[in-house]
Amino acid sequence: MNPQQPHDAVLLNEAVEALVQGKQLSDNDTADKSEQKIDGIFIDCTFGRGGHSRELLSKLGKNSYLLAFDKDPQAIEVAEKLQAEDDRFGIVHDSFSLLEQEVEKRGWTGKIDGVLMDLGVSSPQLDQAERGFSFMQDGPLDMRMNSTKGLTAQEWIQQTKEEDMIFAFKAYGEERYAKRIARSICEKREKEVIDTTKKLANIIAEAHPRWEKHKHPATRCFQAIRIAVNSELDDLKAVLAQALEVLSIGGRLVAISFHSLEDRMVKQFIRDQEKGKEFPAGLPITEDMIERRMKRVGKFVKAGEEELARNNRARSAVMRVAEKIG
């Protein structure tokens, strides 16, 4: 797949509508509702190939701004072209864990109207064998979202202690046979260089005692390695807390997750902010002492039949929306 080629952004309309719903109409508004624009400052934490960003910009008035983040150099190439076309858009080539820092630098803390997170690996990354994300195509064992720095998956496999590998497979891949698979990888790496996706997938498949129907036995371990190499869950934990701080009252967080670990973290974060502070049992408290900071907006959203027919990768997507209230 051409890295410049557009691809379907998952839950595109649902995510953008959730972000802009109820926001202030632009001064250059028209009587035609289909052409009404809104003003505000928004963040797209994961630009990808710009599907969500472009759709959001189409809804924004001339006094609005959208700042996006991405680690991937190929995504940055696409984003820089959009930046040259539209002065309401800017891009940061780095992790979204720098959200609060970049917002503060621009004097926007507490003024952000919406933060969008489309988490996980993108379709173009999966579709390029040379990126090493997929066991479906043979390629170099890389898996870095930012292919210019950090440990590759090959280096991670070679350097990681067996007990740390077991932890990663269990915690990030929820792999039941983590110990057996990690032991096999560690034995194999002493005899040969594990430098391609096919080599690693075959080692995992041979070590896995029970294959799930319609699921490659390497699926969970590849997910775990990718998460470890890219610090995905650490970055997500950081950005959720930061999003709360940069949002304005009434500003919205929209998060699209593709596996249970991400979704669990997002769900728990929103729940904790809804619940507010915890106090010892029996202690008399008032509502303002609880300091609830967010409220859920509706139920979680999944892709509809029409989108699933068009894009099979949307099947695991879960979108959650929350609004800052304090």
Coordinates of N, CA, C and O in Angstrom, one line a residue, residues 53 65 120 282:
S53 N -8.7 14.2 11.0 CA -8.3 15.6 11.0 C -9.0 16.3 9.8 O -9.5 17.5 10.0
Y65 N -8.6 26.1 15.3 CA -7.3 25.5 15.1 C -7.3 24.0 15.5 O -8.0 23.6 16.5
G120 N -3.7 2.7 18.8 CA -3.2 1.4 18.1 C -2.5 1.7 16.8 O -2.2 2.8 16.5
G282 N -18.2 6.4 56.2 CA -18.8 7.1 57.4 C -18.4 8.5 57.5 O -19.0 9.2 58.4

